[in-house]
Structures are given as C-alpha cells and as structure tokens.
Tab-separated table of C-alpha atoms and ligand atoms in Angstrom:
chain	number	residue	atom	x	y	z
A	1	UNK	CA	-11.066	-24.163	8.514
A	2	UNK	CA	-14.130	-26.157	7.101
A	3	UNK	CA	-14.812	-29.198	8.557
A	4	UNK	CA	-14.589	-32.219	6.940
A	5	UNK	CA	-17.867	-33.015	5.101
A	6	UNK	CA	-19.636	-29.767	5.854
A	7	UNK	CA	-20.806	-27.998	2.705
A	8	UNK	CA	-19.102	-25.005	2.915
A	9	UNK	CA	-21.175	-21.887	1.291
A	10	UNK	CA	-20.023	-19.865	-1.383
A	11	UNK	CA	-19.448	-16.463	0.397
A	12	UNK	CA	-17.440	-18.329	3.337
A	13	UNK	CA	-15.026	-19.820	0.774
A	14	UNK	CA	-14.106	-16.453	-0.708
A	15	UNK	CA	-13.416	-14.897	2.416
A	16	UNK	CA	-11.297	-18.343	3.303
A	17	UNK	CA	-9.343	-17.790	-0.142
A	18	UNK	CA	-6.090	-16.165	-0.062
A	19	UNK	CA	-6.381	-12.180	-1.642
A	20	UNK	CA	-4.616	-11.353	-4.490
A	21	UNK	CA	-1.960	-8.414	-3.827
A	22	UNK	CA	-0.728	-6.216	-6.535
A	23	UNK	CA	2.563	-3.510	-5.429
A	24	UNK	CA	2.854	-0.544	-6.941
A	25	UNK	CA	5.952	1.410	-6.288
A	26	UNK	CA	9.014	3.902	-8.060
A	27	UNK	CA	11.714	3.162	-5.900
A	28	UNK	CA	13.868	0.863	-3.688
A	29	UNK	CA	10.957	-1.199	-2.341
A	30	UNK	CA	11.838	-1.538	1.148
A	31	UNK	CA	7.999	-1.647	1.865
A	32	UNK	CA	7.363	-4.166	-0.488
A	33	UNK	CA	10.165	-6.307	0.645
A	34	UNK	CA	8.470	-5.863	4.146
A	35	UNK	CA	4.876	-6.571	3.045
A	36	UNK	CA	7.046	-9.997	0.789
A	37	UNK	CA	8.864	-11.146	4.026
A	38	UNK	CA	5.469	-11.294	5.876
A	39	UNK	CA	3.407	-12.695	3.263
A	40	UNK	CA	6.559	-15.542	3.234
A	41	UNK	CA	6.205	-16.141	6.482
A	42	UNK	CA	2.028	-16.923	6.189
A	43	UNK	CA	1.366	-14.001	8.179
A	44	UNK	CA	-0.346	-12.339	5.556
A	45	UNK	CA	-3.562	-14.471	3.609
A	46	UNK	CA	-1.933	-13.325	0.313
A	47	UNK	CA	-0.038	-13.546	-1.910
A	48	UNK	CA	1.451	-11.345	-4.296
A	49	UNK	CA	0.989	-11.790	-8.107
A	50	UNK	CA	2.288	-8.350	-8.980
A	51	UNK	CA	4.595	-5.968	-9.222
A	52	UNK	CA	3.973	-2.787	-11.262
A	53	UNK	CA	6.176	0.277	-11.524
A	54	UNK	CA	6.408	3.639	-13.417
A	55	UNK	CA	9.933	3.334	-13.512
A	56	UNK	CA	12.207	0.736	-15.178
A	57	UNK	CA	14.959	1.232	-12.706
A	58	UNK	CA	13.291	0.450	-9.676
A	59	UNK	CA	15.185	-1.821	-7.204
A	60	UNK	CA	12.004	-3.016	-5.969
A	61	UNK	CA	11.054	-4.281	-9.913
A	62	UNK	CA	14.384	-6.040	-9.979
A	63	UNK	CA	13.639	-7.680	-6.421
A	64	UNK	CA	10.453	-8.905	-7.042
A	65	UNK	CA	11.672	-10.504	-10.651
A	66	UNK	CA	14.708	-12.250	-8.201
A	67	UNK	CA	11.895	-13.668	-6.216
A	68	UNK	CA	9.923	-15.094	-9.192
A	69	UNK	CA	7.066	-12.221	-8.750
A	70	UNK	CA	5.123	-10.910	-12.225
A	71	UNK	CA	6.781	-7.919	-12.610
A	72	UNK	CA	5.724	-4.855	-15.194
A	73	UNK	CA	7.266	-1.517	-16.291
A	74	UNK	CA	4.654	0.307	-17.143
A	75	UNK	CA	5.722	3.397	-18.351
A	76	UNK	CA	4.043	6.754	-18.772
A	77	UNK	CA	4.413	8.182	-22.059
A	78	UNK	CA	5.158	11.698	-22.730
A	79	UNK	CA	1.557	13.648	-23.418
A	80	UNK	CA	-0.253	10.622	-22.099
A	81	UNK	CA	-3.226	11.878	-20.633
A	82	UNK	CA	-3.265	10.216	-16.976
A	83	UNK	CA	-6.493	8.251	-16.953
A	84	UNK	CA	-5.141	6.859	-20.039
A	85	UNK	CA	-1.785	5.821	-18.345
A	86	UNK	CA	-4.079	4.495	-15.681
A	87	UNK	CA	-6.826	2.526	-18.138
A	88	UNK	CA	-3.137	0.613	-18.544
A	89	UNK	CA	-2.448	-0.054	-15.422
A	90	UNK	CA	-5.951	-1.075	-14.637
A	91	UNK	CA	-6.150	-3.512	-17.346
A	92	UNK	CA	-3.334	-5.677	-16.047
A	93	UNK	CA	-4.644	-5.243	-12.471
A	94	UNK	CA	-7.743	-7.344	-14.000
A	95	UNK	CA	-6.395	-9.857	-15.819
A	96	UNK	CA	-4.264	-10.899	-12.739
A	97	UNK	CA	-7.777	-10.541	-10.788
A	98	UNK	CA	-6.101	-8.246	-8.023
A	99	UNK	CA	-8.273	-7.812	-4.850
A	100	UNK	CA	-5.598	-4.888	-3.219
A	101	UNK	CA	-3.156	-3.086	-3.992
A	102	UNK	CA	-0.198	-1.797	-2.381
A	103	UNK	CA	1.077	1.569	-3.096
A	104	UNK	CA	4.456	0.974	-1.529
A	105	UNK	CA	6.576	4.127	-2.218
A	106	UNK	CA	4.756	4.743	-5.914
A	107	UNK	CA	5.204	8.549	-6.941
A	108	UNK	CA	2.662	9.392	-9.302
A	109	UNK	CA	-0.767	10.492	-7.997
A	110	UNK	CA	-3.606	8.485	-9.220
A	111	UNK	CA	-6.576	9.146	-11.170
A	112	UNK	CA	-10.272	8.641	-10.594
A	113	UNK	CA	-10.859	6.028	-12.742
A	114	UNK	CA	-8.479	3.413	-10.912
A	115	UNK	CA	-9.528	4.920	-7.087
A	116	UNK	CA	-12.953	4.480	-8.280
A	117	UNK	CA	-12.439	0.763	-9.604
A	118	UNK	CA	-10.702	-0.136	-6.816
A	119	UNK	CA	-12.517	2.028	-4.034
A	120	UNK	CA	-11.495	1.091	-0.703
A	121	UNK	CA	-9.044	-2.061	-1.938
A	122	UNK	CA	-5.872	0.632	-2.651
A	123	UNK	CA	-3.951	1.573	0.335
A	124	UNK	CA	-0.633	3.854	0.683
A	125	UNK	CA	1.874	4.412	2.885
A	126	UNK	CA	3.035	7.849	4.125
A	127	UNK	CA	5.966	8.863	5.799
A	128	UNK	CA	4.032	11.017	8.330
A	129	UNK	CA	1.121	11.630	11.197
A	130	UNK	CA	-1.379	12.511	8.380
A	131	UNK	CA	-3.279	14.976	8.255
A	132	UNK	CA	-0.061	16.483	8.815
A	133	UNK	CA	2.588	16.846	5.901
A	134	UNK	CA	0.744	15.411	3.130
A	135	UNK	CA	2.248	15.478	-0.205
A	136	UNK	CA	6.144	15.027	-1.322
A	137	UNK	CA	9.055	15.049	1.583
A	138	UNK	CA	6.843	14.608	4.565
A	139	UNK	CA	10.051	14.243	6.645
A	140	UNK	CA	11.543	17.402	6.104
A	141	UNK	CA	8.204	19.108	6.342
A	142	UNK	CA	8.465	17.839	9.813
A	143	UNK	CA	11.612	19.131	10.710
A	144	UNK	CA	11.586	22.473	9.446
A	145	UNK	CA	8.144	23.014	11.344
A	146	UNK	CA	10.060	21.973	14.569
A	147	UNK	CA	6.933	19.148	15.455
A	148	UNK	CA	8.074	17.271	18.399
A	149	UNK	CA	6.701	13.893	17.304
A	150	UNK	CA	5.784	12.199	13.547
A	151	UNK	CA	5.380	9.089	12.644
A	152	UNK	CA	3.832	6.887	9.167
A	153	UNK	CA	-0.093	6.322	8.202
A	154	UNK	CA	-1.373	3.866	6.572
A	155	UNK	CA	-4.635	4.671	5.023
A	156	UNK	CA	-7.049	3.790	2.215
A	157	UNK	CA	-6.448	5.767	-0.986
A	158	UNK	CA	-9.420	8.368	-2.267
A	159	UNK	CA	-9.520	11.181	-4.859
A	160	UNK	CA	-7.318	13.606	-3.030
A	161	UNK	CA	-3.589	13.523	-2.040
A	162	UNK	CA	-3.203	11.362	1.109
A	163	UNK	CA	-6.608	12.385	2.090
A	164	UNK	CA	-7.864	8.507	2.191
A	165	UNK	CA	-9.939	7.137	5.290
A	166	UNK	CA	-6.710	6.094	7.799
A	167	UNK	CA	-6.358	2.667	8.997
A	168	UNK	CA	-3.003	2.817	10.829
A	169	UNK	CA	-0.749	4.901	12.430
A	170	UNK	CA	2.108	4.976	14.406
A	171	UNK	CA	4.833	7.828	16.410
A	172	UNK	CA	8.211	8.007	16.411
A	173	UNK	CA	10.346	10.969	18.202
A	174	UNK	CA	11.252	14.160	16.713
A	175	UNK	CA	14.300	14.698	18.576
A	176	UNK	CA	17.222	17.660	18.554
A	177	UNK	CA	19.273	17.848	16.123
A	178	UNK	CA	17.740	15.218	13.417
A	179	UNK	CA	17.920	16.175	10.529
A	180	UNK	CA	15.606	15.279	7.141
A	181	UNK	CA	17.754	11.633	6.700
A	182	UNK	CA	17.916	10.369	10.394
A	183	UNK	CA	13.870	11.652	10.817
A	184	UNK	CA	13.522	9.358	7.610
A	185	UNK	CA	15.615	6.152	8.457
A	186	UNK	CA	13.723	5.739	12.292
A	187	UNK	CA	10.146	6.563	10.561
A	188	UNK	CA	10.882	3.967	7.714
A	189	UNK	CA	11.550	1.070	10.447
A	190	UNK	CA	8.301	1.951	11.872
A	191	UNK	CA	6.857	1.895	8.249
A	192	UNK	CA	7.860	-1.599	7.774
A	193	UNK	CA	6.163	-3.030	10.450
A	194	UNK	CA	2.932	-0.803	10.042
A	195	UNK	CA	2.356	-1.598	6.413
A	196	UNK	CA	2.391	-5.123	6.666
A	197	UNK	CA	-0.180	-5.034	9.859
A	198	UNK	CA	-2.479	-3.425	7.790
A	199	UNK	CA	-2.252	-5.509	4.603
A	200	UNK	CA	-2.552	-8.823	7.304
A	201	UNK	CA	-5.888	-6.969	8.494
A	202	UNK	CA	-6.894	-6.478	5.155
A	203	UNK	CA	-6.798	-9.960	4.028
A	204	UNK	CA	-8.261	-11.332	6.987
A	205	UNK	CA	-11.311	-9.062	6.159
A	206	UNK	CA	-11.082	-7.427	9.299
A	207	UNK	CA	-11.312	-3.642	7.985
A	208	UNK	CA	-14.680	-1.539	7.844
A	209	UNK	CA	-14.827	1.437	5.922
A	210	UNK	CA	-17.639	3.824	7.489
A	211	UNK	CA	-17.279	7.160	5.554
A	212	UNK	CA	-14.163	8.668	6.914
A	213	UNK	CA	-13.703	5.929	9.533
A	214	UNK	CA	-12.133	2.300	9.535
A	215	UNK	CA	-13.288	0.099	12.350
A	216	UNK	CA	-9.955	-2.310	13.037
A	217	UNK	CA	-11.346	-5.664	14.391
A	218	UNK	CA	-7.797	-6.443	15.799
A	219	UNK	CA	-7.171	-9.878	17.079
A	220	UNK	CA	-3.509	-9.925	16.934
B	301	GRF	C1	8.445	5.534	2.057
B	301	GRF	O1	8.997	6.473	2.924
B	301	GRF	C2	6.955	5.688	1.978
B	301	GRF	O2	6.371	6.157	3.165
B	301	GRF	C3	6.774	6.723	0.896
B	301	GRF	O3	7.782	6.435	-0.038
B	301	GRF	C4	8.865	5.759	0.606
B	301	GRF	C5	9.103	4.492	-0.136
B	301	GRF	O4	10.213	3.787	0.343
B	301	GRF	N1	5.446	6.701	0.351
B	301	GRF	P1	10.498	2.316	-0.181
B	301	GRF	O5	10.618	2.394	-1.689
B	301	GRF	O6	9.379	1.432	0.257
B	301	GRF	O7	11.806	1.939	0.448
C-alpha cells in the first residue's frame, strides 16, 4: 500500500492494480469455480471479467453467467481455419483488456497467433506429472503404463501440446486397483488447489520466465 501523500510512480501502480483474468474452458468448470472461489475470497489480485468457451453447453458458461461473469460462446465454425477462430477469440480478449488467461479444462489446442500475443500470460492445467502423458486422457495413460505416482502441472502455455515452461506441480498416489475415474477424481482435488496457487502467484507478479524455467518467489 502507498502511503498517504507519497507520489506513487506509474510502474508501481500497475503492478498494485488488480490483473484482469479471462477463463477459457469446454466443460464442467470445476477449475474455474476453484480459481472463482479464491479470487472471492481476495486471495487472488484479480478478478475475472471473462468467461469464453467453444462450447455452448458448458456448465462452467452457465456458472459464470449465475455469478454475473461476461460470459461468451464462441463457437468454431465448420472449415474455419484455426487462427481465424482464434483472431475471434483474441479480439474479445482485447477489448476486455485481459492480462491472463486461464485455460481451465478448454479442449481445443491453440494457435500461434494467440500464444504469441499472449506469450507467457496463458497458463493450463493438466491432469498429469508433465512431461509425462501429455495430450488427451492423461489419467488413463497413467494407469495403463502401471506409474506408481502422477499428479497435475500447471505450466505456461507455448506452441506445442503441454510443452509450456512449468510453474507448478504436485503428486498424488497411483495405487492398486484404481482405475481411469478414481485416478481422475483424487488428481482433480489436487488440481483445484494447484491452479489457483499459481494464478495468486501470477497476479502478485511473483513468476519469472527464464527460457524453460520459472523462478517461484513464494511467500505464502
Ligand atoms: C481437468 O482434469 C484439467 O486438468 C483438464 O481438463 C479437466 C477440466 O476439468 N485440462 P474441469 O472442467 O475444470 O472440471
């Protein structure tokens, strides 16, 4: 906090202002509602001003319209090349001045032109110790392979398919007999509380990107 009278310079009162969060996501939303719950409680310095999904039916699109979030279908159409689908998405992402964005269970792989706007400001969620099982049903990837321990990354988003620098992770047990569902439901509790650590360092400016690497300055 400023102190009273002191001129406060330019470059301190951004980093003092509260980022602007956009969510991306296909599904259910459990992550968003996660990364919403924290940013209620202040523990965040964001807030979120919006929603976007691919699909219509997304419980997470009507959630976020229930809490009185901006919230968009934006739909890709059939033949639309992707950076054009993208070019879409990226023009709403500017007119609501969006400073990260969440992909919180979003299922289309993005294009260069948005990872390139947004370098180092998108980060994903995956249901796994990455680099192992990138890609689609991490979880069951796990199982069949017989690993003894997974877990959930969080990590910055780059050109490739959860290739990004990594700025979290955490473990959970493999243990006998799980199967693809139970593997999923104990890695998704973890996921809830990992996502929203990393947005909270994120808007606290307290993540350094140095090539592959992300320095965590974690004070709590
Ligand atoms: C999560 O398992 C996440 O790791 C993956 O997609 C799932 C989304 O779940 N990327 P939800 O929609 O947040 O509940």
């Amino acid at each position: 906090m400023a102190s009273a009278g002191r001129q406060v310079p330019v470059y301190e009162e951004r980093l003092m202002m509260k980022k602007r969060i956009a969510c991306c996501l296909s599904g259910r939303g459990s992550n968003f509602k996660a990364i919403l719950e924290s940013v209620k409680a202040e523990e965040i310095r964001g807030e979120i001003v919006l929603v976007v999904s691919d699909n219509p039916e997304a419980k997470g699109l009507s959630f976020a319209r229930m809490n009185g979030i901006r919230s968009e279908a934006i739909v890709r159409e059939k033949g639309e090349p992707r950076p054009e689908y993208f070019e879409r998405i990226i023009k709403r992402l500017e007119e609501c001045t969006v400073d990260l964005i969440c992909l919180a269970g979003f299922m289309k792989v993005l294009s260069g032109n948005i990872v390139s706007r947004y370098r180092n400001r998108i980060i994903n969620i995956h249901p796994a110790l990455l680099p192992s099982f990138p890609g689609e049903e991490a979880q069951r990837q796990a199982v069949e392979y017989g690993v003894k321990v997974s877990g959930c990354t969080v990590h910055f988003v780059d050109e490739g398919v959860d290739t990004g620098p990594i700025i979290l992770q955490e473990t959970v047990p493999v243990l006998d007999g799980d199967t693809e569902e139970i593997l999923a439901a104990r890695i998704l509790k973890k996921e809830h509380e990992l996502f929203p650590r990393a947005v909270k360092l994120f808007c606290s400016d307290r993540l350094t990107v140095e090539g592959r690497y992300v320095r965590v300055e974690d004070s709590g």
